[in-house]
Short mmCIF file of C-alpha atoms and ligand atoms in Angstrom, two decimals:
data_model
loop_
_atom_site.label_atom_id
_atom_site.label_comp_id
_atom_site.label_asym_id
_atom_site.label_seq_id
_atom_site.Cartn_x
_atom_site.Cartn_y
_atom_site.Cartn_z
CA MET K 1 3.85 150.82 29.89
CA LYS K 2 2.21 147.43 30.47
CA ASP K 3 -0.14 148.13 27.30
CA LEU K 4 2.46 149.94 25.70
CA ASP K 5 4.64 146.93 25.83
CA LEU K 6 1.54 144.62 24.93
CA PHE K 7 0.80 147.16 21.72
CA LYS K 8 3.83 146.71 20.64
CA ARG K 9 3.81 142.91 21.04
CA LEU K 10 0.30 142.76 19.24
CA SER K 11 1.47 145.22 16.18
CA LYS K 12 4.49 143.37 15.71
CA ARG K 13 2.09 139.89 15.22
CA LEU K 14 0.01 141.56 12.49
CA ASP K 15 2.70 143.23 10.40
CA ASN K 16 4.12 140.04 10.11
CA LEU K 17 0.33 138.00 9.32
CA GLU K 18 0.37 140.68 6.93
CA LYS K 19 3.32 139.12 4.80
CA LEU K 20 1.28 136.16 4.45
CA PRO K 21 -1.00 135.42 1.18
CA LYS K 22 -4.36 136.92 1.01
CA LEU K 23 -7.21 134.58 0.49
CA ASP K 24 -8.24 136.49 -2.69
CA GLU K 25 -6.92 139.94 -3.57
CA GLN K 26 -9.53 141.20 -4.91
CA LYS K 27 -11.19 140.31 -1.86
CA SER K 28 -11.43 143.47 1.50
CA ILE K 29 -12.49 144.18 5.23
CA PRO K 30 -13.34 147.65 3.56
CA LYS K 31 -14.63 146.30 -0.25
CA VAL K 32 -16.92 143.84 1.93
CA LEU K 33 -18.53 146.57 4.20
CA GLN K 34 -18.69 148.76 1.91
CA GLU K 35 -20.61 146.17 -0.09
CA LYS K 36 -23.32 145.62 2.74
CA GLY K 37 -23.73 148.51 3.54
CA ILE K 38 -22.10 148.90 7.06
CA SER K 39 -20.14 152.24 7.36
CA ARG K 40 -16.31 152.29 7.98
CA ARG K 41 -17.71 154.33 11.47
CA GLU K 42 -19.66 151.20 12.53
CA PHE K 43 -17.39 149.34 12.24
CA ILE K 44 -14.66 151.23 14.11
CA SER K 45 -17.32 150.75 16.92
CA TRP K 46 -17.53 147.80 16.69
CA ALA K 47 -13.69 147.17 17.19
CA THR K 48 -13.41 149.17 19.83
CA SER K 49 -16.38 146.50 21.43
CA ILE K 50 -14.38 143.59 20.57
CA ALA K 51 -11.57 145.18 22.38
CA ALA K 52 -13.30 146.23 25.05
CA MET K 53 -14.99 142.05 25.11
CA LEU K 54 -10.98 140.90 25.03
CA SER K 55 -10.32 142.95 28.13
CA LEU K 56 -7.99 145.46 25.91
CA PRO K 57 -8.47 149.71 26.16
CA ALA K 58 -9.96 151.21 23.56
CA SER K 59 -6.68 152.88 22.18
CA PHE K 60 -6.58 149.38 20.87
CA THR K 61 -9.41 149.95 18.69
CA PRO K 62 -6.85 150.01 15.36
CA LEU K 63 -5.10 146.61 15.98
CA VAL K 64 -8.28 144.83 16.55
CA ALA K 65 -9.26 146.41 13.07
CA LYS K 66 -6.23 145.34 11.57
CA ALA K 67 -6.62 141.99 13.17
CA THR K 68 -9.77 141.87 11.36
CA GLU K 69 -8.48 142.64 8.39
CA LEU K 70 -5.92 139.86 8.63
CA SER K 71 -8.45 137.43 9.34
CA ASP K 72 -8.29 136.11 5.51
CA ARG K 73 -4.28 135.55 6.46
CA LEU K 74 -4.64 131.67 8.50
CA PRO K 75 -6.21 129.20 6.40
CA ILE K 76 -9.61 127.34 9.20
CA ILE K 77 -10.57 124.26 8.66
CA TRP K 78 -13.82 123.67 10.00
CA LEU K 79 -15.21 119.98 10.62
CA HIS K 80 -18.66 118.74 11.59
CA MET K 81 -19.04 115.96 14.01
CA ALA K 82 -22.69 114.63 15.63
CA GLU K 83 -24.37 117.86 16.41
CA CYS K 84 -27.37 120.29 14.71
CA THR K 85 -25.07 122.68 12.71
CA GLY K 86 -26.43 125.44 15.59
CA CYS K 87 -23.25 126.11 16.18
CA SER K 88 -22.59 127.78 12.22
CA GLU K 89 -26.40 128.84 11.98
CA SER K 90 -25.80 130.59 15.20
CA LEU K 91 -22.84 132.89 13.22
CA LEU K 92 -24.62 132.68 9.93
CA ARG K 93 -27.90 132.70 9.53
CA THR K 94 -29.03 136.41 9.98
CA ASP K 95 -31.08 138.13 7.88
CA ALA K 96 -28.93 141.16 8.14
CA PRO K 97 -25.30 140.33 8.77
CA SER K 98 -23.99 141.51 11.60
CA ILE K 99 -20.15 141.97 11.05
CA ASP K 100 -19.75 138.72 12.82
CA SER K 101 -20.84 136.83 10.28
CA LEU K 102 -19.58 138.80 7.89
CA ILE K 103 -16.06 137.61 8.86
CA PHE K 104 -16.88 134.59 8.56
CA ASP K 105 -17.40 135.09 4.53
CA TYR K 106 -14.32 136.95 4.52
CA ILE K 107 -11.78 134.79 6.18
CA SER K 108 -10.29 131.93 4.52
CA LEU K 109 -12.94 128.75 5.21
CA GLU K 110 -10.21 125.91 3.43
CA TYR K 111 -12.83 123.40 4.23
CA HIS K 112 -16.68 123.61 5.63
CA GLU K 113 -19.30 121.31 5.14
CA THR K 114 -22.27 123.27 5.41
CA LEU K 115 -21.00 126.12 3.52
CA MET K 116 -18.88 124.30 0.49
CA ALA K 117 -20.32 123.47 -2.82
CA SER K 118 -18.88 119.71 -2.59
CA ALA K 119 -19.51 116.36 -1.68
CA GLY K 120 -19.08 112.56 -1.59
CA TRP K 121 -15.82 112.51 -2.87
CA GLN K 122 -14.17 115.36 -3.79
CA ALA K 123 -15.13 116.98 -0.28
CA GLU K 124 -12.79 114.13 1.33
CA ALA K 125 -10.31 114.81 -1.30
CA ASN K 126 -10.56 119.04 -0.84
CA LEU K 127 -9.82 117.48 3.40
CA GLU K 128 -6.95 115.85 3.05
CA HIS K 129 -5.66 118.66 -0.35
CA ALA K 130 -6.24 121.07 2.76
CA ILE K 131 -4.80 119.59 5.75
CA GLU K 132 -1.47 118.69 3.63
CA LYS K 133 -1.73 122.00 2.06
CA TYR K 134 -1.32 123.60 5.62
CA LYS K 135 -0.24 121.45 7.24
CA GLY K 136 0.52 122.96 11.05
CA ASN K 137 -0.93 126.35 9.91
CA TYR K 138 -4.31 126.03 10.14
CA ILE K 139 -6.81 126.79 12.72
CA LEU K 140 -8.90 124.14 13.30
CA MET K 141 -12.53 124.42 15.04
CA VAL K 142 -14.70 121.22 15.37
CA GLU K 143 -18.27 121.55 15.71
CA GLY K 144 -20.18 118.54 17.13
CA GLY K 145 -19.28 116.12 19.68
CA ILE K 146 -17.42 113.11 18.06
CA PRO K 147 -18.65 109.34 18.62
CA SER K 148 -15.60 107.36 19.72
CA GLY K 149 -14.26 103.85 20.26
CA GLN K 150 -16.51 100.44 19.49
CA THR K 151 -19.61 102.86 18.87
CA ASP K 152 -16.69 105.15 16.70
CA PHE K 153 -19.25 103.77 13.31
CA TYR K 154 -22.46 106.03 14.06
CA LEU K 155 -20.45 108.76 12.39
CA THR K 156 -18.81 107.58 9.49
CA ILE K 157 -18.35 109.78 5.97
CA GLY K 158 -17.39 109.87 2.57
CA GLY K 159 -16.78 107.16 0.47
CA HIS K 160 -13.93 106.35 2.34
CA ALA K 161 -16.27 105.35 5.41
CA ASN K 162 -13.95 107.68 7.62
CA THR K 163 -15.28 107.84 11.06
CA GLY K 164 -15.56 111.45 12.45
CA GLU K 165 -12.95 110.50 15.48
CA GLN K 166 -10.13 109.78 12.28
CA ASN K 167 -10.96 112.87 10.71
CA ALA K 168 -10.80 114.78 13.71
CA LYS K 169 -7.85 112.51 15.15
CA VAL K 170 -6.05 113.35 11.96
CA ALA K 171 -7.05 117.14 11.65
CA CYS K 172 -6.05 117.64 14.96
CA GLU K 173 -2.75 116.52 14.26
CA HIS K 174 -1.47 119.11 11.80
CA ALA K 175 -3.80 122.05 13.62
CA LYS K 176 -1.95 124.82 15.08
CA ALA K 177 -4.95 126.13 17.25
CA ILE K 178 -7.84 124.26 18.07
CA PHE K 179 -11.25 125.63 18.84
CA ALA K 180 -14.20 123.18 20.04
CA ILE K 181 -17.21 125.40 18.78
CA GLY K 182 -20.70 124.63 20.57
CA SER K 183 -20.98 122.54 23.52
CA CYS K 184 -21.37 119.36 22.04
CA SER K 185 -17.83 119.66 21.30
CA SER K 186 -16.73 121.13 23.72
CA PHE K 187 -18.28 118.44 26.24
CA GLY K 188 -20.20 115.90 24.20
CA GLY K 189 -22.88 117.61 24.11
CA VAL K 190 -27.01 116.24 23.74
CA GLN K 191 -25.35 112.80 21.91
CA ALA K 192 -23.22 112.65 25.09
CA ALA K 193 -26.20 112.72 27.61
CA ILE K 194 -27.52 109.65 29.53
CA PRO K 195 -27.32 106.71 27.90
CA ASN K 196 -24.80 107.95 25.23
CA PRO K 197 -25.88 105.66 23.02
CA THR K 198 -23.03 105.99 20.48
CA GLY K 199 -20.77 107.04 22.37
CA ALA K 200 -19.90 110.29 22.18
CA VAL K 201 -17.04 112.81 23.58
CA SER K 202 -15.82 116.09 23.68
CA LEU K 203 -13.09 116.88 21.20
CA SER K 204 -10.27 117.12 23.93
CA LYS K 205 -10.63 113.45 24.53
CA ILE K 206 -9.05 112.29 20.99
CA THR K 207 -6.07 114.45 21.39
CA ASN K 208 -3.23 115.52 23.42
CA LYS K 209 -3.61 118.55 22.63
CA SER K 210 -4.79 121.40 23.41
CA VAL K 211 -8.21 122.72 22.89
CA ILE K 212 -9.75 126.74 23.46
CA ASN K 213 -12.80 125.19 24.38
CA VAL K 214 -16.07 128.30 23.13
CA PRO K 215 -18.94 126.58 25.13
CA GLY K 216 -22.70 127.26 24.22
CA CYS K 217 -25.46 125.05 22.64
CA PRO K 218 -24.65 127.68 20.36
CA PRO K 219 -22.20 129.47 20.82
CA SER K 220 -22.76 133.26 20.30
CA GLU K 221 -21.54 134.18 17.44
CA LYS K 222 -19.27 136.96 19.46
CA ASN K 223 -17.42 134.42 21.80
CA ILE K 224 -16.67 132.10 18.10
CA VAL K 225 -15.52 135.62 16.66
CA GLY K 226 -13.96 136.53 19.51
CA THR K 227 -11.83 133.62 20.08
CA LEU K 228 -10.80 134.21 16.58
CA LEU K 229 -9.68 137.47 16.56
CA HIS K 230 -7.71 136.95 19.74
CA TYR K 231 -6.16 134.48 18.12
CA ILE K 232 -5.38 136.01 15.63
CA LEU K 233 -3.97 139.35 17.54
CA TYR K 234 -1.86 137.17 20.09
CA GLY K 235 -1.49 133.76 18.12
CA SER K 236 -1.21 132.30 21.26
CA LEU K 237 -3.78 130.58 24.02
CA PRO K 238 -6.01 133.44 25.97
CA ALA K 239 -6.74 133.36 29.37
CA LEU K 240 -8.45 129.95 30.16
CA ASP K 241 -10.86 128.63 33.29
CA ALA K 242 -11.25 124.68 35.06
CA TYR K 243 -12.88 124.00 31.75
CA ASN K 244 -10.46 125.25 29.27
CA ARG K 245 -12.75 128.06 28.15
CA PRO K 246 -12.00 131.81 26.96
CA LYS K 247 -12.28 133.97 30.63
CA TRP K 248 -12.80 136.80 28.57
CA ALA K 249 -15.86 135.43 27.77
CA TYR K 250 -17.14 132.76 30.67
CA GLY K 251 -14.90 134.37 33.35
CA GLN K 252 -18.11 135.56 35.51
CA ARG K 253 -21.77 134.36 36.19
CA ILE K 254 -24.68 134.53 34.06
CA HIS K 255 -26.51 135.59 36.84
CA ASP K 256 -24.08 137.91 38.01
CA LEU K 257 -24.41 140.04 34.69
CA CYS K 258 -28.08 139.40 34.12
CA GLU K 259 -30.97 142.27 34.36
CA ARG K 260 -32.79 140.18 36.14
CA ARG K 261 -30.26 139.91 39.70
CA GLY K 262 -32.08 143.27 41.57
CA HIS K 263 -35.39 141.49 41.70
CA PHE K 264 -33.17 138.07 42.60
CA ASP K 265 -32.06 139.72 45.46
CA ALA K 266 -35.13 141.84 46.57
CA GLY K 267 -37.06 137.81 46.72
CA GLU K 268 -39.42 138.54 43.67
CA PHE K 269 -39.98 136.05 41.79
CA VAL K 270 -41.74 134.46 39.00
CA GLU K 271 -44.22 131.90 40.37
CA LYS K 272 -45.43 130.13 37.37
CA PHE K 273 -44.57 131.65 33.39
CA GLY K 274 -47.43 133.64 32.22
CA ASP K 275 -47.95 135.60 36.16
CA GLU K 276 -48.02 139.01 37.29
CA GLY K 277 -44.37 138.25 37.89
CA SER K 278 -43.29 137.60 34.24
CA LYS K 279 -45.30 140.40 33.60
CA LYS K 280 -43.02 142.76 35.65
CA GLY K 281 -39.46 141.02 34.79
CA TYR K 282 -39.03 139.33 37.71
CA CYS K 283 -35.93 136.46 38.73
CA LEU K 284 -36.65 133.38 36.76
CA TYR K 285 -35.26 131.30 39.43
CA LYS K 286 -38.55 129.51 40.56
CA VAL K 287 -39.03 128.34 37.14
CA GLY K 288 -35.69 126.55 36.63
CA CYS K 289 -33.22 129.11 35.87
CA LYS K 290 -29.64 127.99 36.05
CA GLY K 291 -27.75 131.20 35.66
CA PRO K 292 -26.64 130.44 39.32
CA TYR K 293 -24.67 127.49 37.53
CA THR K 294 -23.63 128.56 33.97
CA PHE K 295 -20.75 131.24 33.36
CA ASN K 296 -21.39 132.51 30.20
CA ASN K 297 -21.80 136.69 28.51
CA CYS K 298 -25.09 136.11 26.82
CA SER K 299 -26.45 139.58 28.62
CA LYS K 300 -23.76 141.45 26.91
CA ASN K 301 -23.89 139.99 23.42
CA LYS K 302 -27.08 138.84 23.03
CA PHE K 303 -28.24 136.28 20.72
CA ASN K 304 -30.23 137.04 17.14
CA GLN K 305 -28.12 140.57 15.87
CA HIS K 306 -27.54 141.09 20.00
CA THR K 307 -31.66 141.30 20.43
CA SER K 308 -31.69 139.06 22.99
CA TRP K 309 -30.94 136.75 24.85
CA PRO K 310 -32.80 133.61 26.68
CA ILE K 311 -33.80 135.87 30.50
CA GLN K 312 -35.13 138.62 28.50
CA ALA K 313 -36.95 136.16 26.61
CA GLY K 314 -38.51 135.59 29.49
CA HIS K 315 -37.08 131.97 29.86
CA GLY K 316 -35.10 130.56 32.49
CA CYS K 317 -31.39 129.75 31.13
CA ILE K 318 -30.53 126.28 30.89
CA GLY K 319 -27.16 126.07 31.68
CA CYS K 320 -26.05 125.58 28.18
CA SER K 321 -22.18 126.28 28.38
CA GLU K 322 -21.69 124.28 31.26
CA PRO K 323 -20.80 120.72 30.83
CA ASP K 324 -23.10 117.91 30.73
CA PHE K 325 -25.87 120.13 31.70
CA TRP K 326 -28.44 118.41 29.38
CA ASP K 327 -28.46 115.94 33.13
CA LYS K 328 -27.21 118.00 35.67
CA MET K 329 -29.25 120.90 34.71
CA GLY K 330 -32.29 119.54 33.80
CA PRO K 331 -35.45 119.55 34.59
CA PHE K 332 -34.94 123.12 32.97
CA GLU K 333 -38.20 124.34 34.09
CA GLU K 334 -37.77 123.78 37.68
CA PRO K 335 -35.21 125.10 40.17
CA VAL K 336 -32.57 123.07 41.74
CA GLY K 337 -33.88 122.69 45.29
CA ASP K 338 -32.33 119.81 46.14
CA LYS K 339 -32.13 117.39 43.56
CA LEU K 340 -29.30 118.54 41.56
CA TYR K 341 -25.79 117.42 41.88
CA ASN K 342 -23.99 116.18 45.07
CA THR K 343 -22.91 119.14 46.72
CA VAL K 344 -20.00 119.75 48.15
CA PHE K 345 -20.41 122.87 50.34
CA GLY K 346 -17.10 124.55 49.54
CA GLY K 347 -18.11 128.16 51.33
CA ALA K 348 -18.18 129.16 47.36
CA GLY K 349 -20.03 132.90 46.95
CA ALA K 350 -21.71 134.93 44.92
CA ASP K 351 -18.65 136.01 43.63
CA ALA K 352 -17.16 132.82 42.93
CA THR K 353 -15.20 132.41 39.05
CA ALA K 354 -15.00 129.09 37.37
CA ASP K 355 -11.63 129.08 37.60
CA LYS K 356 -11.68 128.55 41.16
CA ILE K 357 -15.09 126.29 41.48
CA GLY K 358 -16.73 124.39 39.19
CA VAL K 359 -20.45 123.55 38.33
CA GLY K 360 -20.54 120.60 41.34
CA ILE K 361 -19.76 122.34 43.27
CA LEU K 362 -21.48 125.24 43.19
CA ALA K 363 -24.51 124.61 43.00
CA THR K 364 -27.00 124.71 45.95
CA ALA K 365 -24.13 126.55 47.57
CA ALA K 366 -24.28 129.47 45.75
CA VAL K 367 -27.53 130.18 45.55
CA GLY K 368 -28.14 129.00 49.32
CA ILE K 369 -25.81 131.72 50.33
CA THR K 370 -27.02 134.69 48.70
CA ALA K 371 -31.06 134.05 48.62
CA HIS K 372 -30.91 131.73 51.91
CA ALA K 373 -33.32 135.14 53.48
CA ILE K 374 -35.36 135.15 51.10
CA ILE K 375 -36.45 132.37 49.11
CA SER K 376 -38.53 130.01 51.74
CA LYS K 377 -39.83 128.40 49.38
CA VAL K 378 -36.36 126.34 47.91
CA LYS K 379 -35.09 124.14 50.00
CA ASN K 380 -31.58 124.09 50.73
CA PRO K 381 -30.12 120.90 51.74
CA ILE K 382 -27.07 122.09 53.00
CA GLU K 383 -28.59 124.60 55.80
CA ASP K 384 -31.04 121.79 56.56
CA GLU K 385 -28.34 119.68 56.92
CA GLU K 386 -26.38 122.33 59.43
CA HIS K 387 -29.27 122.83 61.80
FE1 FSX D 401 -23.74 120.60 19.95
FE2 FSX D 401 -23.45 122.88 17.69
FE3 FSX D 401 -26.02 123.11 20.03
FE4 FSX D 401 -26.26 122.65 18.35
O1 FSX D 401 -23.41 122.17 16.02
S1 FSX D 401 -23.57 122.69 20.70
S2 FSX D 401 -26.27 120.51 19.57
S3 FSX D 401 -26.54 124.37 19.01
O2 FSX D 401 -25.20 123.20 16.82
O3 FSX D 401 -22.82 121.51 18.30
FE1 SF4 D 402 -30.91 136.09 36.35
FE2 SF4 D 402 -31.58 133.58 36.87
FE3 SF4 D 402 -29.65 134.99 38.27
FE4 SF4 D 402 -32.47 135.24 38.30
S1 SF4 D 402 -31.98 133.44 38.64
S2 SF4 D 402 -31.14 137.12 38.55
S3 SF4 D 402 -32.93 135.10 36.39
S4 SF4 D 402 -29.88 134.57 36.31
FE1 F3S D 403 -27.04 129.27 27.33
FE2 F3S D 403 -28.27 129.98 29.69
FE3 F3S D 403 -26.46 131.75 28.21
S1 F3S D 403 -29.04 128.95 28.21
S2 F3S D 403 -27.29 130.71 26.02
S3 F3S D 403 -25.70 130.04 29.23
S4 F3S D 403 -28.64 132.14 29.08
#
């Protein structure tokens, strides 16, 4: 019954969206798929996987397909702040475009600095025009950390010499929904790493409005597209964790979804890159994997057209979807040992979730509990204190 009510509610929302004008009458999802040689069957199986990812039953597949079709109804403004553009690249630069990246072509991107042809005064005018035209109705996606306060001039943009902070503030003010795409926009990222010379901050620090964080450096295309489709389907915020990340994507630890987890539990570790353990696909904890402290769904979605992800490729997770990971997770190729975080022992177990407990608390405690009997070389400061 609950599912049926939800189905009706979402259908109604999509019916209303359908009444809004199309971006381009000539464009449609069936047409785009046909042009790219993607069959209807592939599209439906993709929609089923998106439904599952958003924790919806398979019977919602037609709604996901319809939401995709209607993804051109909501204008999107995408701003670049201080960053490497890897987040856009994650979605765009594939040699055989996936359905996720096709959607990026199809949606109504009113303004995107990487994609648009215009530059200089014209680009600036386009941004002002888009904000004015779609006031209160557009989705704002922001990539990058934001130099702010006394050092906001480090990101000075365009002929009017606005700072990135000014542009982002105005764009936030009139947006219907705001997504911080990538760890830089979500948490400050590499710019905000110590000593943070430009005073970079996260998007949520410069606006009072709700910001949905989609971190990762970069985030997977699935998490970006899934966040957008969730919004199209529901028209409201998804369930969020303590760091405002959608729980459907960031609700579980890398460690709990990891294909090498059996080796961790069995005490089988890579001791050195290239050793026998590496060849056998053993656990990467001792060569620095931060999967036990990181919440993301990388092993499910993967990168590069869903072919691989860091741990599958043989390197540990560096914790790229966690706040301040550049400072807190390093050195990246060494285990946490007793040098990371001022750990507070809160009774956190392997099943602790991000909304209950932050990474600082989880840190050494979780690994200590799970592995304390098997990792003899990794020191657990809590145990040492207790004994
Ligand atoms: Fe940051 Fe996105 Fe890392 Fe780069 O722009 S999340 S530096 S992958 O690209 O913002
Ligand atoms: Fe996987 Fe890393 Fe956990 Fe090992 S420590 S099981 S490699 S997430
Ligand atoms: Fe980032 Fe770790 Fe995934 S480094 S890409 S969160 S495996």
